[in-house]
mmCIF file of C-alpha atoms in Angstrom:
data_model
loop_
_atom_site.group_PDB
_atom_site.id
_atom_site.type_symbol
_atom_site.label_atom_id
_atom_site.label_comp_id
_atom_site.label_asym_id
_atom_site.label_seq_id
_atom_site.Cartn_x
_atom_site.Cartn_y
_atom_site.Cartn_z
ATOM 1 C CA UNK A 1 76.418 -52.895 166.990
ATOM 2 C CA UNK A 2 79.078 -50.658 166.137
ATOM 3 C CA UNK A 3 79.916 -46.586 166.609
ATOM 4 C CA UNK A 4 80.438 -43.941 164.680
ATOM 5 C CA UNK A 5 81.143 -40.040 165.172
ATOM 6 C CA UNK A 6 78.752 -37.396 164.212
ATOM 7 C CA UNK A 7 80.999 -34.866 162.845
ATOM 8 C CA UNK A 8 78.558 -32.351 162.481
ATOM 9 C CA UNK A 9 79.726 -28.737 163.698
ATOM 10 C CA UNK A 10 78.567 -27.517 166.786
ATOM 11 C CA UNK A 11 77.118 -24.206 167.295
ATOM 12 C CA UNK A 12 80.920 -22.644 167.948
ATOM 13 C CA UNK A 13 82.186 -24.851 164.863
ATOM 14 C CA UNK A 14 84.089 -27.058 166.510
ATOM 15 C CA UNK A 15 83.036 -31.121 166.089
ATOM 16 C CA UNK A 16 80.437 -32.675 168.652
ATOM 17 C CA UNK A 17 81.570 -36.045 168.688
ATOM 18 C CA UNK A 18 78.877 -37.494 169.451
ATOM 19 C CA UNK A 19 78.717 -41.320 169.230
ATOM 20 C CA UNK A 20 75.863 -42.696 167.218
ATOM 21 C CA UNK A 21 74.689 -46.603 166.760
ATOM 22 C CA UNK A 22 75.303 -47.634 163.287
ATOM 23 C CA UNK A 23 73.206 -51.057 162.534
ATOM 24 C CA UNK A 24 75.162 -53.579 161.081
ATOM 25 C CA UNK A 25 73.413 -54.430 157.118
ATOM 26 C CA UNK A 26 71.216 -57.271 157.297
ATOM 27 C CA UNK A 27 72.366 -60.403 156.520
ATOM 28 C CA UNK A 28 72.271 -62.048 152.849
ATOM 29 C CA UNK A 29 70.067 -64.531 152.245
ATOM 30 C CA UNK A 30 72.802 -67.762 151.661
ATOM 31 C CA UNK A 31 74.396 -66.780 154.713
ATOM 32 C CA UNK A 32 71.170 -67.281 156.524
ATOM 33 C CA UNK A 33 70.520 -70.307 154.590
ATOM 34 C CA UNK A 34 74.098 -72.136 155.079
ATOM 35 C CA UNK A 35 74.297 -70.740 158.750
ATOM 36 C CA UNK A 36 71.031 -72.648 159.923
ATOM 37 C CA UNK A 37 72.174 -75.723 157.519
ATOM 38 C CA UNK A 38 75.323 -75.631 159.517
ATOM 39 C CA UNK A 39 73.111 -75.808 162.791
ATOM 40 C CA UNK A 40 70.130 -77.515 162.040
ATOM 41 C CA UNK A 41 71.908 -80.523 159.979
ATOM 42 C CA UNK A 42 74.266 -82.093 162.768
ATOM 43 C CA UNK A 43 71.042 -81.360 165.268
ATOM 44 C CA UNK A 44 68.885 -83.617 163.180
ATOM 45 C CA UNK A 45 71.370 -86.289 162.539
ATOM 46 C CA UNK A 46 72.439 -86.377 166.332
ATOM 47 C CA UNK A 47 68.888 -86.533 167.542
ATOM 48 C CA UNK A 48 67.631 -89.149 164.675
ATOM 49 C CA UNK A 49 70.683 -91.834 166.085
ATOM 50 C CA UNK A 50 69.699 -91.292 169.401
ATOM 51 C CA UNK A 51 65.821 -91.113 169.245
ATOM 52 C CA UNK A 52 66.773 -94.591 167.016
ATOM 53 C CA UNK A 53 69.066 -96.133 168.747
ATOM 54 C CA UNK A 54 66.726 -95.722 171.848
ATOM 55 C CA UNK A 55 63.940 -97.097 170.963
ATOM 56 C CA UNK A 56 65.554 -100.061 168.341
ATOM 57 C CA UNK A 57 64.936 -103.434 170.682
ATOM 58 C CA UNK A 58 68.779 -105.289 171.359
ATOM 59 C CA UNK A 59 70.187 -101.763 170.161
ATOM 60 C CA UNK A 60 72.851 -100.791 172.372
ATOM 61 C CA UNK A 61 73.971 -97.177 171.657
ATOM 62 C CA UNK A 62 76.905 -97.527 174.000
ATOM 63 C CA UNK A 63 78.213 -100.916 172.037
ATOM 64 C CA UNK A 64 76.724 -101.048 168.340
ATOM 65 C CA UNK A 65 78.240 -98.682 165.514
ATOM 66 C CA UNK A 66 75.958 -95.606 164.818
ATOM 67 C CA UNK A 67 75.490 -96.959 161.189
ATOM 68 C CA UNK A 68 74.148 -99.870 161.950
ATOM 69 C CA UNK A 69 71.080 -98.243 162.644
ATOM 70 C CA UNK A 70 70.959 -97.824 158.711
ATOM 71 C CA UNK A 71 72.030 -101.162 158.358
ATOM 72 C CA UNK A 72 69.953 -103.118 155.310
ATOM 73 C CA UNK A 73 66.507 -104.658 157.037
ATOM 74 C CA UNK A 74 67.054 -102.744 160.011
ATOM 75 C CA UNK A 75 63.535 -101.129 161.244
ATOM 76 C CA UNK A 76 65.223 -97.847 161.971
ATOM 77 C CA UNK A 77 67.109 -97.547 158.646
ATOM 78 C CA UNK A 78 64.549 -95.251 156.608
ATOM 79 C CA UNK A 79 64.951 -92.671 159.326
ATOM 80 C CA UNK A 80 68.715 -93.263 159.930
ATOM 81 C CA UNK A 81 69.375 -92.896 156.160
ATOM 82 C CA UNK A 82 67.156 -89.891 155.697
ATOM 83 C CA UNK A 83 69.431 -88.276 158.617
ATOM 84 C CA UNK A 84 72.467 -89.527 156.378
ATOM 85 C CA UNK A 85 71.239 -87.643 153.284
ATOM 86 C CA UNK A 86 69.865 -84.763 155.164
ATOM 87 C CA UNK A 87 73.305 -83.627 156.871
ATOM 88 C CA UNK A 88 74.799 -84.393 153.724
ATOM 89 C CA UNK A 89 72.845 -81.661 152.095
ATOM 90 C CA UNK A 90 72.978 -79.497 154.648
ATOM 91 C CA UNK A 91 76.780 -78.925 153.668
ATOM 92 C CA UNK A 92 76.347 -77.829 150.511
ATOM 93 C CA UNK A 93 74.820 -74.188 151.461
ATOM 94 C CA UNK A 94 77.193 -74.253 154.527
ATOM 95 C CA UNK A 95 80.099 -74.569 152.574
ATOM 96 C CA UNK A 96 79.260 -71.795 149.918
ATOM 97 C CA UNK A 97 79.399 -69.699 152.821
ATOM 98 C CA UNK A 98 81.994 -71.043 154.901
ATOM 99 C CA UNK A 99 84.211 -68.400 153.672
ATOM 100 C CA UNK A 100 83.397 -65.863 155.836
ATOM 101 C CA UNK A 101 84.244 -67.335 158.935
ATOM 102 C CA UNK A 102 87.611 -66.259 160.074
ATOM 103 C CA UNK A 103 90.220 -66.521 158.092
ATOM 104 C CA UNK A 104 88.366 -69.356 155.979
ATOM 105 C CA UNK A 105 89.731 -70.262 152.531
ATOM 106 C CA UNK A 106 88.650 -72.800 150.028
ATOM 107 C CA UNK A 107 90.043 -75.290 151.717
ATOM 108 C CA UNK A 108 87.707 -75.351 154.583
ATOM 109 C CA UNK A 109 85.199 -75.169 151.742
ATOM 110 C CA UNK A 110 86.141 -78.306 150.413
ATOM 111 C CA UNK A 111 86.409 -80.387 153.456
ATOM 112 C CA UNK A 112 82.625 -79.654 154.619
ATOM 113 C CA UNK A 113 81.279 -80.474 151.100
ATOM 114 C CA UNK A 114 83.439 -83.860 151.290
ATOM 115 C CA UNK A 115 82.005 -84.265 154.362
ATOM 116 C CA UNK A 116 78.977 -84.258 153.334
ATOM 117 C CA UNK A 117 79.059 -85.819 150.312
ATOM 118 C CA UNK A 118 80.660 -88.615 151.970
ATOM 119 C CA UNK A 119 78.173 -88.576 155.038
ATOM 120 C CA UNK A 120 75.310 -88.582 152.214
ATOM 121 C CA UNK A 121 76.927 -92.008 150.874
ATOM 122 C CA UNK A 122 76.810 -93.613 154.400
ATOM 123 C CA UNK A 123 73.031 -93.557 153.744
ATOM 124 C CA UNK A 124 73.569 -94.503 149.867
ATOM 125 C CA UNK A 125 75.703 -97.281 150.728
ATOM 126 C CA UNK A 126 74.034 -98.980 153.904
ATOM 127 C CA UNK A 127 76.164 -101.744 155.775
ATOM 128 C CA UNK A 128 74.616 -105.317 155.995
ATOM 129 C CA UNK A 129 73.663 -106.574 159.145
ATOM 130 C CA UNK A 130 76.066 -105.727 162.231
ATOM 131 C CA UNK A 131 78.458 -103.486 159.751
ATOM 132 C CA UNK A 132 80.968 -106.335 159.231
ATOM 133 C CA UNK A 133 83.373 -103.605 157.722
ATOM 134 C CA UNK A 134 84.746 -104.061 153.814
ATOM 135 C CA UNK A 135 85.206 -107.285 152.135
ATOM 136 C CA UNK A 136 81.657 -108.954 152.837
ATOM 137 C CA UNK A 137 79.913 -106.887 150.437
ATOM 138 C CA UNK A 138 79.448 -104.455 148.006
ATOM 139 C CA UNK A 139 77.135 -102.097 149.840
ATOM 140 C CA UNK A 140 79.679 -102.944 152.515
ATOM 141 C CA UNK A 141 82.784 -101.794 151.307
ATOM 142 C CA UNK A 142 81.061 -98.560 149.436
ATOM 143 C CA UNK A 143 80.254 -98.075 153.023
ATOM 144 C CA UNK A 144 83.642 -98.670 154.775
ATOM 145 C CA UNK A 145 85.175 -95.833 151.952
ATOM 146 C CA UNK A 146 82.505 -93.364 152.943
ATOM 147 C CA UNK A 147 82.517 -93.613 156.210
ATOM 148 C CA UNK A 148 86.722 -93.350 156.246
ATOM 149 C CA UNK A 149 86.315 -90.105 153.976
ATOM 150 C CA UNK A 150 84.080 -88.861 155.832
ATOM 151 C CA UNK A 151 85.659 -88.911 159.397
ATOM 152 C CA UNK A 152 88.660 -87.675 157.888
ATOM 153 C CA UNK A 153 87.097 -84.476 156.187
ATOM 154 C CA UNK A 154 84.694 -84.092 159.369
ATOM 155 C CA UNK A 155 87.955 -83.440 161.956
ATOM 156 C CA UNK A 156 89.646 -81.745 159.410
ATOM 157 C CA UNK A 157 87.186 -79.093 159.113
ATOM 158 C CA UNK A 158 87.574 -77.266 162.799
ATOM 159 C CA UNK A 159 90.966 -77.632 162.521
ATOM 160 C CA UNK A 160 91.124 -75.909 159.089
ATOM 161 C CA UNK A 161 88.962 -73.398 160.607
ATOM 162 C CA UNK A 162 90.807 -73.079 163.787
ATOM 163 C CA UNK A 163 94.395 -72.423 162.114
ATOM 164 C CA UNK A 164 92.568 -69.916 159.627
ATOM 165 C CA UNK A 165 90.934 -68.240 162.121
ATOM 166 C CA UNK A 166 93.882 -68.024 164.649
ATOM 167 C CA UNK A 167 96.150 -66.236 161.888
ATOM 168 C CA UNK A 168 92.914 -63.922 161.385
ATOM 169 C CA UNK A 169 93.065 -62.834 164.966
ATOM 170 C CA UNK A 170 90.244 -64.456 165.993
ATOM 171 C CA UNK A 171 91.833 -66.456 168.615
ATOM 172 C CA UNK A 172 88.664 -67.401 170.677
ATOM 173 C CA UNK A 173 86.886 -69.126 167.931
ATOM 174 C CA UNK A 174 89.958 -70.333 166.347
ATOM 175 C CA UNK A 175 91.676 -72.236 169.570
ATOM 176 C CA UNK A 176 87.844 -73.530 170.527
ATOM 177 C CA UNK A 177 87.986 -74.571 166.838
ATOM 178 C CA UNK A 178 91.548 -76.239 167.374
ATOM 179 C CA UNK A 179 90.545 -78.208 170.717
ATOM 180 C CA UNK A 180 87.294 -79.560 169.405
ATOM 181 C CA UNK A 181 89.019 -80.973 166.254
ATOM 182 C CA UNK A 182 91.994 -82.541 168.497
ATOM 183 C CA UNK A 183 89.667 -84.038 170.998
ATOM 184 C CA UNK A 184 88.121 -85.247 167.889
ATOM 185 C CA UNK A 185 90.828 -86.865 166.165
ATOM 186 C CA UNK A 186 92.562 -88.537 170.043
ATOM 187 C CA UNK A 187 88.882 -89.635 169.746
ATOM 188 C CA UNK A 188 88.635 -91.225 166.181
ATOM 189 C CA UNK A 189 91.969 -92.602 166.811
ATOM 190 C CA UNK A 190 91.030 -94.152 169.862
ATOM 191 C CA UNK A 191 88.298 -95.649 168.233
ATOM 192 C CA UNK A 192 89.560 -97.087 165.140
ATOM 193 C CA UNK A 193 92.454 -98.694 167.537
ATOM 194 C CA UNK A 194 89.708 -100.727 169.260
ATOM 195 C CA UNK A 195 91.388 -99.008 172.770
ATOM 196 C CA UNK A 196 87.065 -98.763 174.088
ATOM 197 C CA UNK A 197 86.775 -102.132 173.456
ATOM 198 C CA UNK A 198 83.360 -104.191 172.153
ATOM 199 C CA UNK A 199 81.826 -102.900 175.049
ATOM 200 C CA UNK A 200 82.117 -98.824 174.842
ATOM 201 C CA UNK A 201 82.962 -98.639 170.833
ATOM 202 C CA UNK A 202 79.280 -97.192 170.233
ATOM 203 C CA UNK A 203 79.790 -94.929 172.678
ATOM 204 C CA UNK A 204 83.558 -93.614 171.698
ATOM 205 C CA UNK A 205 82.233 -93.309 168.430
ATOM 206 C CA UNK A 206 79.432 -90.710 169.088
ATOM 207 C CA UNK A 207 81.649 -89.095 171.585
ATOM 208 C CA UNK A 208 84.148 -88.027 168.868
ATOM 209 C CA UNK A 209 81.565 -87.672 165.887
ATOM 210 C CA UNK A 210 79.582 -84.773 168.420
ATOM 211 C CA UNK A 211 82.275 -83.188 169.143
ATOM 212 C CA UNK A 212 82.763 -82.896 165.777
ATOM 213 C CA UNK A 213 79.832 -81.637 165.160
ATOM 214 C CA UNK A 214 79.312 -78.892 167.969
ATOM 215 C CA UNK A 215 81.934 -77.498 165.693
ATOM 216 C CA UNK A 216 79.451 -77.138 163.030
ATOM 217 C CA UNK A 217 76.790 -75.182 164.903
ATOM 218 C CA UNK A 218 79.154 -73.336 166.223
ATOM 219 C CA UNK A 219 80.465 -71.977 162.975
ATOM 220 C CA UNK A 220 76.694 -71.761 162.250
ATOM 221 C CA UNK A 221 75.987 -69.063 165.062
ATOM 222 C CA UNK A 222 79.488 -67.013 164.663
ATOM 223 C CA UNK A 223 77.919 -66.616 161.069
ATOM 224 C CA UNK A 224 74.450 -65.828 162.135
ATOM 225 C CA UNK A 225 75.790 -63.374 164.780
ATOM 226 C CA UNK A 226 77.599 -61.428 162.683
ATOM 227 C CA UNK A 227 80.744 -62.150 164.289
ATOM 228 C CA UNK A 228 82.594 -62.606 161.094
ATOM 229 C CA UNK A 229 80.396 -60.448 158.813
ATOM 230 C CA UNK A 230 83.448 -59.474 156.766
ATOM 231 C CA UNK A 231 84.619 -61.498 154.322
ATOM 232 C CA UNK A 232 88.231 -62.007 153.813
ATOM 233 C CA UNK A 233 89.318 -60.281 150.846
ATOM 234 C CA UNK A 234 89.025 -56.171 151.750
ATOM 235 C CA UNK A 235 88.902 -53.439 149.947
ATOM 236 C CA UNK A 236 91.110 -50.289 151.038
ATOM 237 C CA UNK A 237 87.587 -49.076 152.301
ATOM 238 C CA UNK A 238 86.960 -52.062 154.365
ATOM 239 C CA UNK A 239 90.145 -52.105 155.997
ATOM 240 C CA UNK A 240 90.084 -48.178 157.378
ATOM 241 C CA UNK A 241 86.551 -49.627 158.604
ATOM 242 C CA UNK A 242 88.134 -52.385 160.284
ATOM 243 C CA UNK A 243 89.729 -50.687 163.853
ATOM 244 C CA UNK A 244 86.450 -51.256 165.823
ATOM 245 C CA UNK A 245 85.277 -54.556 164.099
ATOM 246 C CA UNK A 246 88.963 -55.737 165.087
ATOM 247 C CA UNK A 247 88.508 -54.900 168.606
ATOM 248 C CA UNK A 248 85.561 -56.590 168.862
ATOM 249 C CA UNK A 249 87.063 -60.158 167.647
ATOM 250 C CA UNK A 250 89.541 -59.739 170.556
ATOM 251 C CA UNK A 251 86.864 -58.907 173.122
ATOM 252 C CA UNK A 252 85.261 -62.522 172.047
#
């Protein structure tokens, strides 16, 4: 909530200065959509792979590949590939309004709805049994492309954001941004290397894919919040507006 001066004249004529609250408008109706697609999609996926992988007998969520709990036959694959296709769409209405976040651009834009688009084919394109990787099939390798698009677009986003939002002066959100997208990536690397072994693969994998991911609600609250209510391009008006919303990115 913001301040503003009542410059009505006092009884001498001189200005009161008075502060009054000012409410900040209500929120649009696609921001509220995209901002709780943005949170509620990663929380669903998250909690649908571990719920799964929890209760799948010979699972082993800290060994097996999160996608072969949507691998064909498997008895937690329905569910698995409904969270596939659900945090898929939940990227569309995120992305329309990705561009008010800090500093955010098209670009950003475009890397959630590959994201998702990409996540959505994980579920389209299941892996056969124990994910073999491409080459064994053709489910398989429509999988293996996915799931490399995917990853790709998914640590690219916070560190899209992050840069964007840096150069906008929103440092806090933008180098929280930054880190979560480089853990991410040492993390993906790590994991495509083989460096966790057979034994820890499953669980390198959903250590840099939540990561990842707290990104996304995060971006979901700073829009919900109001912390980046204005959208990039300003008018002259919106910049002479702009002293106290300034000072309150720097404060955050």
């Amino acid at each position: 909530m913001f301040g503003a001066y009542d410059a009505a004249d006092g009884t001498d004529g001189a200005l009161t200065g008075r502060m009054i609250p000012v409410s900040p408008p209500p929120l649009p109706r696609s921001v509220l959509v995209g901002a709780w697609a943005a949170i509620l999609g990663p929380i669903v996926y998250v909690t649908t792979w571990a719920v799964a992988g929890a209760l799948r007998n010979g699972y082993s969520p800290t060994r097996d590949a999160i996608s072969e709990l949507g691998e064909l036959g498997a008895s937690t694959a329905p569910a698995m590939t409904a969270a596939f296709v659900l945090f898929g769409l939940s990227a569309l209405p995120f992305a329309r309004v990705a561009d008010r976040l800090p500093g955010a651009g098209r670009l950003l834009q475009v890397a959630i709805v590959v994201t998702g688009v990409a996540t959505a084919g994980a579920g389209v394109f299941p892996c056969s049994a124990g994910c073999p990787g491409p080459g064994s099939s053709f489910t398989d390798n429509g999988h293996s492309v996915v799931a490399t698009v995917g990853y790709i677009a998914l640590m690219a986003c916070p560190l899209l954001s992050g840069r964007a939002a840096i150069h906008a002066g929103a440092r806090r959100f933008g180098w929280t941004s930054v880190a979560l997208g480089a853990v991410g990536v040492l993390g993906m690397t790590a994991w495509v290397l083989g460096l966790a072994g057979d034994a820890h693969g499953g669980l390198l994998q959903r250590g840099f894919n939540t990561v990842a991911d707290v990104w996304w609600v995060m971006a979901g609250v700073v829009l919900l919040t109001g912390t980046a209510s204005a959208r990039n391009t300003r008018t002259p008006k919106d910049v002479e507006r702009s002293t106290t919303d300034s000072t309150h990115w720097e404060r955050r």
